[in-house]
Coordinates of C-alpha atoms and ligand atoms in Angstrom, one line a residue:
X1 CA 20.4 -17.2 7.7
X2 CA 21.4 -19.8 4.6
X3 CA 23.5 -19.2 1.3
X4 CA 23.5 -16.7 -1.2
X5 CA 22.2 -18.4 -4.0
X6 CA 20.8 -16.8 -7.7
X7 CA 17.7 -18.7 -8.7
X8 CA 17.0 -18.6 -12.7
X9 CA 13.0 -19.5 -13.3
X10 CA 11.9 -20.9 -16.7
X11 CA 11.1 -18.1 -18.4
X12 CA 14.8 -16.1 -17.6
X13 CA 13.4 -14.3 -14.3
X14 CA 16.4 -13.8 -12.0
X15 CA 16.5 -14.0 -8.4
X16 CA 19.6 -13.3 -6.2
X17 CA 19.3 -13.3 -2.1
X18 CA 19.7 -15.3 0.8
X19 CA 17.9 -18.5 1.6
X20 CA 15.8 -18.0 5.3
X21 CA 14.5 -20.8 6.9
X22 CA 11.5 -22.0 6.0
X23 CA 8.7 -22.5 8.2
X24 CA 7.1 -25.6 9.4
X25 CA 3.3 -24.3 7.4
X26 CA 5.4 -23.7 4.7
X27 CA 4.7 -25.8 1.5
X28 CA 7.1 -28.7 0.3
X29 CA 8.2 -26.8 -2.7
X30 CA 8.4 -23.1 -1.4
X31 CA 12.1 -21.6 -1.2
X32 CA 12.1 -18.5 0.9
X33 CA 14.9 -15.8 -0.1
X34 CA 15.5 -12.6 1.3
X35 CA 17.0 -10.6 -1.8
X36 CA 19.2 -7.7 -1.8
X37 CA 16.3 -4.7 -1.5
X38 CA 15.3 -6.3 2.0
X39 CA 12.6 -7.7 0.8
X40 CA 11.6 -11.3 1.0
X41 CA 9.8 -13.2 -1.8
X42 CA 8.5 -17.2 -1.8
X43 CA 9.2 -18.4 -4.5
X44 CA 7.1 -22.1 -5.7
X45 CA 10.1 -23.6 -7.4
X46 CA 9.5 -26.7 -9.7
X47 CA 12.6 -29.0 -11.5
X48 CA 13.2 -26.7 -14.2
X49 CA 13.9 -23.7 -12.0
X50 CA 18.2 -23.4 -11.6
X51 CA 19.4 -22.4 -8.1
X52 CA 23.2 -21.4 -8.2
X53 CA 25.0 -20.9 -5.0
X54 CA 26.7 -17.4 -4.7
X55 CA 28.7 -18.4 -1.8
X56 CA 30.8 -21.9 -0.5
X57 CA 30.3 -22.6 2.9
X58 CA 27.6 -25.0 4.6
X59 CA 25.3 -22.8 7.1
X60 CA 23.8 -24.7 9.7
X61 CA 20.9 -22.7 9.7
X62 CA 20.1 -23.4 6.1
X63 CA 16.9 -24.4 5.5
X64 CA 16.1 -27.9 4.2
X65 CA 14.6 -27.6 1.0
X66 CA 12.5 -31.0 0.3
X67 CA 12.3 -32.7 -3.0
X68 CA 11.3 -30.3 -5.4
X69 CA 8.5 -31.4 -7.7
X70 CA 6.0 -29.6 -10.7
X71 CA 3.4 -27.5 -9.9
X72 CA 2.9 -24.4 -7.6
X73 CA 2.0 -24.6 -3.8
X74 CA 1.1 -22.1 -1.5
X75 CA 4.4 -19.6 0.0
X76 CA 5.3 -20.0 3.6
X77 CA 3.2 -18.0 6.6
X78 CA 4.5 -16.6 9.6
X79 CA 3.9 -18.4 13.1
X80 CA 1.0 -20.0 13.9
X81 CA -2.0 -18.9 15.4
X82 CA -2.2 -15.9 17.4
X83 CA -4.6 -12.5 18.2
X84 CA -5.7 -10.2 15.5
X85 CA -6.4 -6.8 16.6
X86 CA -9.4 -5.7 13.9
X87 CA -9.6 -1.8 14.1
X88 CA -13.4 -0.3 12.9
X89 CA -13.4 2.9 10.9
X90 CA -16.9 2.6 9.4
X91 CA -17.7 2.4 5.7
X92 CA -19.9 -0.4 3.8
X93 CA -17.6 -3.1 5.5
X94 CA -18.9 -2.2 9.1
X95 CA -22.1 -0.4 7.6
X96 CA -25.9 -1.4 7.8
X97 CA -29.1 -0.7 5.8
X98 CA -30.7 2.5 7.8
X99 CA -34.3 1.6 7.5
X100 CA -35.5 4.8 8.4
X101 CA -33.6 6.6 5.4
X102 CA -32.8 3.6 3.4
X103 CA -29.4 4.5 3.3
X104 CA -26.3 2.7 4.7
X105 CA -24.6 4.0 8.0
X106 CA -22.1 3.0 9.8
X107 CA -22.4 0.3 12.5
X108 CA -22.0 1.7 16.0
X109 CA -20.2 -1.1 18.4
X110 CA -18.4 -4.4 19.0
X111 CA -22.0 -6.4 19.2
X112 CA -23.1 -5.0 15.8
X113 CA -19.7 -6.3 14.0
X114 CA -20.3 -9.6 15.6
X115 CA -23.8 -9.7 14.7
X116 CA -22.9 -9.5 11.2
X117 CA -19.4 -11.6 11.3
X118 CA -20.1 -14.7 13.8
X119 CA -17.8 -16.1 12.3
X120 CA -14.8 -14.2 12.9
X121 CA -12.8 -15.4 15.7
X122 CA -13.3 -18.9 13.8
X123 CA -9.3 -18.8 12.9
X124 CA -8.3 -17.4 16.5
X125 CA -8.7 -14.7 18.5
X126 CA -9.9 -11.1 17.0
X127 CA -10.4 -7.8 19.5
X128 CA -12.3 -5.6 17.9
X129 CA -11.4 -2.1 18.2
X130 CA -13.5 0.4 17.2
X131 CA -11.7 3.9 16.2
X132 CA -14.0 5.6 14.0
X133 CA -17.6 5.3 12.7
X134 CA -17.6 7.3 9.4
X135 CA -17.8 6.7 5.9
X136 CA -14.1 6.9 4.1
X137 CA -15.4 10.2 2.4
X138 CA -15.3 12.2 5.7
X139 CA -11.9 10.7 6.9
X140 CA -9.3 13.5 7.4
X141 CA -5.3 13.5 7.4
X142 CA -5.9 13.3 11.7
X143 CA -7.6 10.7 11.0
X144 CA -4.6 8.7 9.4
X145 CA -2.3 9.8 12.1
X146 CA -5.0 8.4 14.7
X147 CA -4.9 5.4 13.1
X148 CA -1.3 5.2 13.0
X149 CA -1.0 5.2 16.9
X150 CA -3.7 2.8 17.3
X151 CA -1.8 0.4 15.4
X152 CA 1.1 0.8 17.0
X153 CA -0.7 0.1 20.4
X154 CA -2.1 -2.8 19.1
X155 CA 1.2 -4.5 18.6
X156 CA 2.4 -2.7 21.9
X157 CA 0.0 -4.9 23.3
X158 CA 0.7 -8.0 21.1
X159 CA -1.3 -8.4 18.5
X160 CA 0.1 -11.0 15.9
X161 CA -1.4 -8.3 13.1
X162 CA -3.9 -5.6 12.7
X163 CA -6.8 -5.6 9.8
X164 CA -8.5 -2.0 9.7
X165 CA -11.5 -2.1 8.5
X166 CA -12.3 0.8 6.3
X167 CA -14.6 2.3 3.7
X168 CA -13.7 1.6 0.0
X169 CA -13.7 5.3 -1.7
X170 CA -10.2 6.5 0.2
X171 CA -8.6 3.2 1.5
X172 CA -5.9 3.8 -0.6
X173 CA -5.0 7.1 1.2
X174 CA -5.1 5.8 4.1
X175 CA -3.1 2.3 3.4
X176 CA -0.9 5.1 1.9
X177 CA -0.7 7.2 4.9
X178 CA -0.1 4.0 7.5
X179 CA 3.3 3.2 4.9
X180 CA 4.5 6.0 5.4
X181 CA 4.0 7.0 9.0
X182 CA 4.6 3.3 10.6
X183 CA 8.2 1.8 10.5
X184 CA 9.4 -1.6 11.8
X185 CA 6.4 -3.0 12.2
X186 CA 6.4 -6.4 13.6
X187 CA 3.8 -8.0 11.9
X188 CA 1.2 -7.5 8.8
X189 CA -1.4 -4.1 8.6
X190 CA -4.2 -5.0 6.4
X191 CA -6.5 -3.0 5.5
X192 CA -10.1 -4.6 4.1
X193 CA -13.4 -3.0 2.8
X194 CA -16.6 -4.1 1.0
X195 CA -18.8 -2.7 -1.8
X196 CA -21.8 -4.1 -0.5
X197 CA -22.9 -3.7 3.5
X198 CA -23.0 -6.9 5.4
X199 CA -26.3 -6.9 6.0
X200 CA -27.1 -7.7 1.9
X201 CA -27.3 -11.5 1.1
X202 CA -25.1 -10.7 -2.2
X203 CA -22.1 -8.9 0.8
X204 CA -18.7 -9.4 -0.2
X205 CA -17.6 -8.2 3.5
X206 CA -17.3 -11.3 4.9
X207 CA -15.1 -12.8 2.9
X208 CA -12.9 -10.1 2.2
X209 CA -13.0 -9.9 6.2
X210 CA -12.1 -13.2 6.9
X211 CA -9.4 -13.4 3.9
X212 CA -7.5 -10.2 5.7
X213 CA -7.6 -11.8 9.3
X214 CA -6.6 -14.6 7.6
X215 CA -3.4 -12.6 5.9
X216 CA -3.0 -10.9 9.3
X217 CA -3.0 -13.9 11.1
X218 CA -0.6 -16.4 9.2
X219 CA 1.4 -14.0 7.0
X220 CA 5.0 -12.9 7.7
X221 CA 4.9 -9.5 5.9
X222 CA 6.1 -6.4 7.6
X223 CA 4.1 -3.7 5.4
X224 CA 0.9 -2.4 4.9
X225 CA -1.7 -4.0 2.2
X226 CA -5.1 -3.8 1.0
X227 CA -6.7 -7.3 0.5
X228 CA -10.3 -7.4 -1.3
X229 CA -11.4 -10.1 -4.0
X230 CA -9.8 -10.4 -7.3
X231 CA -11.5 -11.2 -10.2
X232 CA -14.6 -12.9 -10.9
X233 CA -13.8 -16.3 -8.5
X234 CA -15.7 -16.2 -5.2
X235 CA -12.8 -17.8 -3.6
X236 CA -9.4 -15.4 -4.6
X237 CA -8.3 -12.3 -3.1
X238 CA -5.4 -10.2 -3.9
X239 CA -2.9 -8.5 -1.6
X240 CA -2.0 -5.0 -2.3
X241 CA 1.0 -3.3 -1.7
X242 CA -0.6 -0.1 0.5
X243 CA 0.9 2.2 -2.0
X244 CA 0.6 0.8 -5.1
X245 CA -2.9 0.3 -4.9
X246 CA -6.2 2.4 -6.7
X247 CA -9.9 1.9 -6.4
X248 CA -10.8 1.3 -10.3
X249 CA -14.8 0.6 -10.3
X250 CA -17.2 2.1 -8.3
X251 CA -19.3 -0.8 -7.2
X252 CA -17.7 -4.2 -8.7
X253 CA -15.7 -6.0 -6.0
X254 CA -12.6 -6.4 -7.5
X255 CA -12.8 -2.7 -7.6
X256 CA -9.2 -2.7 -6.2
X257 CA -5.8 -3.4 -8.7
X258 CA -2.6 -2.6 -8.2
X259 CA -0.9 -0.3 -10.6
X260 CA 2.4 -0.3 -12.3
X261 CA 3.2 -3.7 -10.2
X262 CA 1.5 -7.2 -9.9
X263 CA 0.0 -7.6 -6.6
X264 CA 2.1 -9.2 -3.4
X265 CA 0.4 -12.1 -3.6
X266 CA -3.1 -13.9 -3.0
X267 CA -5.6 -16.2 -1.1
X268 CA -6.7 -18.4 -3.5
X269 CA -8.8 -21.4 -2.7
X270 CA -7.3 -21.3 0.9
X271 CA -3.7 -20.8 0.2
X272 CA -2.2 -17.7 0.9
X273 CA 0.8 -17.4 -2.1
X274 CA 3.5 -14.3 -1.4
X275 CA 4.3 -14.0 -5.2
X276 CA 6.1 -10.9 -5.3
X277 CA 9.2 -9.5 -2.8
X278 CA 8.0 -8.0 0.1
X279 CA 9.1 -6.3 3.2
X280 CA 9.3 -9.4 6.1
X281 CA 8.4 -8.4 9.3
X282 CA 10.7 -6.9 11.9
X283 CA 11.6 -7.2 15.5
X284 CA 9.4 -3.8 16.4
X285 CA 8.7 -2.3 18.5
X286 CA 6.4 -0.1 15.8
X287 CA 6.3 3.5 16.2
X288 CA 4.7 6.1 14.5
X289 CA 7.9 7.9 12.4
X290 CA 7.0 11.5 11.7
X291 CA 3.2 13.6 11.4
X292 CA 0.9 15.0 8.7
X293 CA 1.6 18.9 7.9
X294 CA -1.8 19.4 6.3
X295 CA -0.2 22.3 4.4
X296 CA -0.2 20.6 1.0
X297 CA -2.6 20.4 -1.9
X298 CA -3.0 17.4 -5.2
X299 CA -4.2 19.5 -8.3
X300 CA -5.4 17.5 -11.2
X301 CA -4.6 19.7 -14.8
X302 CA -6.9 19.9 -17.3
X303 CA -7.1 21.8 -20.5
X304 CA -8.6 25.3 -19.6
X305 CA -7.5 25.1 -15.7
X306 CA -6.9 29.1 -15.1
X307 CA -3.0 29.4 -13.7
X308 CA -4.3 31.9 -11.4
X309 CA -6.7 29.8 -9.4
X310 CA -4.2 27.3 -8.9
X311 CA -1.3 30.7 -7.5
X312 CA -4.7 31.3 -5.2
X313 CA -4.5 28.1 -3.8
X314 CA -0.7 27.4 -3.2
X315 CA -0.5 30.6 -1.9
X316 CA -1.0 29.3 2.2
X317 CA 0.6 26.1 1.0
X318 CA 3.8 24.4 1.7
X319 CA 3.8 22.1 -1.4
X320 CA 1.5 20.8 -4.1
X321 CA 1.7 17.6 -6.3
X322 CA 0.2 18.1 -9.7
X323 CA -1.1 15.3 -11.6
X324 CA -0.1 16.1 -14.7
X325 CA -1.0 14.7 -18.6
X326 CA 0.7 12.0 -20.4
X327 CA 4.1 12.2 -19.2
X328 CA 3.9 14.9 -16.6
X329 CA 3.0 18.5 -18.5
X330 CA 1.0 21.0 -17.7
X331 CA 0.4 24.3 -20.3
X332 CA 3.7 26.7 -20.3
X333 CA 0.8 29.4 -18.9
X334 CA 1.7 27.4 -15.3
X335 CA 5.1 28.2 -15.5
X336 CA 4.7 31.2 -14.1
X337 CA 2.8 30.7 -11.1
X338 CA 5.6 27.3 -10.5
X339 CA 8.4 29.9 -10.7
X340 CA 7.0 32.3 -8.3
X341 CA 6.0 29.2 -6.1
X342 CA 9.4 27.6 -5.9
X343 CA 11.3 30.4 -5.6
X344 CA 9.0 31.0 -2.2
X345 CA 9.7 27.8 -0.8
X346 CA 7.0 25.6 -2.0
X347 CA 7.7 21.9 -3.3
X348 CA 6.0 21.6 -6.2
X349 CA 6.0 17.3 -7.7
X350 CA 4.7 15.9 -10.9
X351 CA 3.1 12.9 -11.2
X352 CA 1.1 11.4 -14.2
X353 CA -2.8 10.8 -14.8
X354 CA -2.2 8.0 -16.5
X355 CA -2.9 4.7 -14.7
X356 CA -0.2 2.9 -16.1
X357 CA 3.5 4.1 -16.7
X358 CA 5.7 7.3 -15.2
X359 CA 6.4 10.7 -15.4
X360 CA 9.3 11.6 -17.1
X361 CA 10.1 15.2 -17.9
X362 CA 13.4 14.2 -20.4
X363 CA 11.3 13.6 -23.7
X364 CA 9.3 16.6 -24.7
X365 CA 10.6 20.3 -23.9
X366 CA 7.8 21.1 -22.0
X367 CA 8.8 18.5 -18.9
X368 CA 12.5 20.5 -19.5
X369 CA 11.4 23.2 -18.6
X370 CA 9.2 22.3 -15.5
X371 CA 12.5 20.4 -14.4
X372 CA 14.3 23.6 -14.7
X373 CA 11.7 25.4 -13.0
X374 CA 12.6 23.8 -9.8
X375 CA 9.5 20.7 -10.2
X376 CA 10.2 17.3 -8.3
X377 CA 9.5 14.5 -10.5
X378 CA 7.8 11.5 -9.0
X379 CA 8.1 8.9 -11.2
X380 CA 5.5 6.6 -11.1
X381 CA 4.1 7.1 -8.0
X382 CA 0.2 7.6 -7.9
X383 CA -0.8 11.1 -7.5
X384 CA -3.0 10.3 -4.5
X385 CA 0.0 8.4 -3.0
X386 CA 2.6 11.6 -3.9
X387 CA 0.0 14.1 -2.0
X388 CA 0.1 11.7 1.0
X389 CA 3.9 11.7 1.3
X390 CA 4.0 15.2 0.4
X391 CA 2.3 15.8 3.6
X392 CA 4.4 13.3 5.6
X393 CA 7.6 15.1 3.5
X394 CA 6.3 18.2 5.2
X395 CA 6.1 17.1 8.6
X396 CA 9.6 15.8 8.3
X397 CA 11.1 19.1 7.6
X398 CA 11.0 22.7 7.0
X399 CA 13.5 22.8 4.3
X400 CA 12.1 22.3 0.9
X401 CA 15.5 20.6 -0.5
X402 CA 14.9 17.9 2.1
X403 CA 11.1 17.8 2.1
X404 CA 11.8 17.3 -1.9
X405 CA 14.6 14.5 -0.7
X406 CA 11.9 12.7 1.3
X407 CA 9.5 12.7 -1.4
X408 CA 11.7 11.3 -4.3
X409 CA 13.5 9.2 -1.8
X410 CA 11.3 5.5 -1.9
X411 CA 9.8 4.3 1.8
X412 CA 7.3 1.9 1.3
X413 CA 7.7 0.7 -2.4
X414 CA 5.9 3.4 -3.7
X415 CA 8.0 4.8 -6.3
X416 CA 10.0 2.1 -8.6
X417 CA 14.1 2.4 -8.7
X418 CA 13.6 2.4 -12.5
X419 CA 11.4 4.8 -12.8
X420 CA 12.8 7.4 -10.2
X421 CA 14.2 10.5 -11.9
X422 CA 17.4 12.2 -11.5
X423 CA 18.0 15.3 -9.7
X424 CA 18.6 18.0 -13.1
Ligands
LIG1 N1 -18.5 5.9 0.4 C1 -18.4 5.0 1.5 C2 -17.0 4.9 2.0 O1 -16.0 4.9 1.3 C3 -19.0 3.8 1.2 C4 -18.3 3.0 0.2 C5 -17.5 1.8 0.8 O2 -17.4 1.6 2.0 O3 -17.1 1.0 0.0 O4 -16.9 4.7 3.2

């Protein structure tokens, strides 16, 4: 580990950490600092950035930063070359035209994968793994927990990184579930889909595939993401943090954006670029923290929605995130079946609808009183996210103060510090 140094970039953006060593595939102009979060960024730096050293002291270990020049270049990756474990779960990504109904199913095996994706092992070694064979509407919390183990065993058995392959409509579920249930894990998890099936000339699957084994392979980050194409350009690809990530369009392939946070980084005409902090990898070994209590429910509000449907459904429940209007807010007539709920026991969070932003219960009276009916605000966490760690949350614990701990407490960068909410 190097010096503690603050770097200042043009425009007044602040960075405070350590230096780390750079690595030999790392580009000339790339300083590499873990800041104080944990979390390492890249950072391109050009003459007019100023670096100011925190601490005196020479480190031998410090890493030799080479004549910095203008213009960006790509961030450093992880070692070199090794296997990539790529885990099947079905969807358009490992789906083929059914002639017989003219719909898409999901391929079946190893040689059907290869059929479509010769090119694969290209880069290095792949193993493919097949786990499941549905389409991402029929995948169930077990599921996730499935998938959790199998990527633990495939760094148990030495995989450099893991890409799951997975069906667009609830990737980000499950990219949310594997943050939360996997901890140290020793190399990236990338999970990949495709709008169109690889057997269509105009397939964005195998790109998007080989950009994520690409990620997997060469990438030093320790967290789940989602990498699919970004924007327009054939040749750029974003990667998502796994819980900051939502499915905006229904067929375009830059249907994927993060939300409320720019993406980690990219692949963008062949250089992968870690823009943003992320978590590094860690020593492992991975395990599987925690399980899924299924006992938990996401209700979206809507003007009209009858309180007593809603006490119906909590009534088996353990906890329930509501995705509330505007700032978080439902109508006062759900104050009533909150009360009764909270007082039995049953976490009951607020998150917003809105894409963009956080709830915050402090400006109008009606988020006053939710606050004081005992509702855990989530800041801005996504709903869909907030109903996935409310079932982790519930798995951890039987006590609703901790399982309400857990779910405000951030794991996997899915809540921002500044929007997190006191406790009233
Ligand atoms: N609805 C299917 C799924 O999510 C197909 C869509 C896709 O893979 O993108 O698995």
């Amino acid at each position: 580990m190097g010096r503690a140094v603050e770097i200042v970039e043009p425009g007044g953006r602040r960075w405070r950490g350590t230096l780390v060593p750079s690595h030999e595939m790392s580009g000339a102009r790339i300083v590499q600092l873990k800041l104080e979060s944990g979390y390492n960024v890249g950072l391109a730096i050009s003459p007019d950035f100023r670096v100011e050293l925190l601490l005196p002291g020479p480190d031998p270990e410090e890493p030799r930063t080479r004549e910095p020049a203008p213009g960006a270049s790509a961030t450093p990756v992880g070692p070199p070359k090794d296997s990539v474990d790529l885990l099947t779960t079905g969807g358009t990504i490992a789906s083929r035209v059914d002639y017989r109904t003219g719909g898409v199913r999901p391929v079946r095996d190893e040689r059907e994968i290869l059929a479509f994706y010769p090119d694969l092992a290209k880069g290095g070694k792949v193993r493919i793994v097949p786990v499941l064979d549905r389409l991402s509407e029929e995948i169930v919390p077990a599921d996730w927990e499935l998938l959790a183990h199998r990527v633990a065993e495939s760094f148990a058995d030495g995989a450099r990184g893991v890409v799951i392959a997975h069906g667009t409509d609830t990737l980000g579920y499950t990219a949310a579930a594997l943050s939360f249930l996997l901890a140290d894990l020793p190399g990236p998890v990338v999970l990949v889909g495709a709008q169109r099936s690889p057997d269509r000339p105009s397939s964005d699957g195998v790109s998007n595939l080989s950009a994520a084994v690409r990620i997997a392979r060469e990438t030093d980050l320790g967290e789940v993401v989602v990498v699919m194409h970004a924007g327009t350009s054939d040749g750029r690809f974003a990667i998502h943090r796994g819980t900051k990530v939502r499915k905006m369009h229904s067929s375009r392939r830059d249907a994927f954006r993060s939300r409320n946070t720019a993406p980690i980084g990219h692949l963008d005409a062949g250089e992968v670029r870690l823009e943003e902090p992320y978590r590094p990898s860690s020593k492992g070994p991975t395990h599987v923290e925690g399980r899924l209590d299924p006992r938990g429910a996401l209700v979206w509000f809507y003007p009209g929605l009858d309180p007593d449907r809603v006490a119906d459904l909590v009534r088996d429940l353990r906890g329930v995130v509501l995705a509330g209007t505007g700032l978080g807010h439902v109508s006062s007539a759900h104050l009533g079946w909150i009360r009764q709920a909270v007082a039995r026991g049953v976490v009951v969070a607020m998150t917003t609808q809105c894409l963009e932003g956080e709830a915050d219960p402090y400006v109008y009276s009606t988020g006053r009183e939710l606050l004081r009916s005992g509702v855990v605000y989530l800041g801005d966490m996504l709903p869909e996210v907030a109903y996935v760690k409310l079932l982790w949350a519930l798995g951890a614990s039987e006590e609703p103060s901790e399982v309400a701990r857990r779910l405000r407490e951030d794991r996997a960068g899915e809540v921002s510090a500044r929007h997190l909410v006191r406790e009233p």
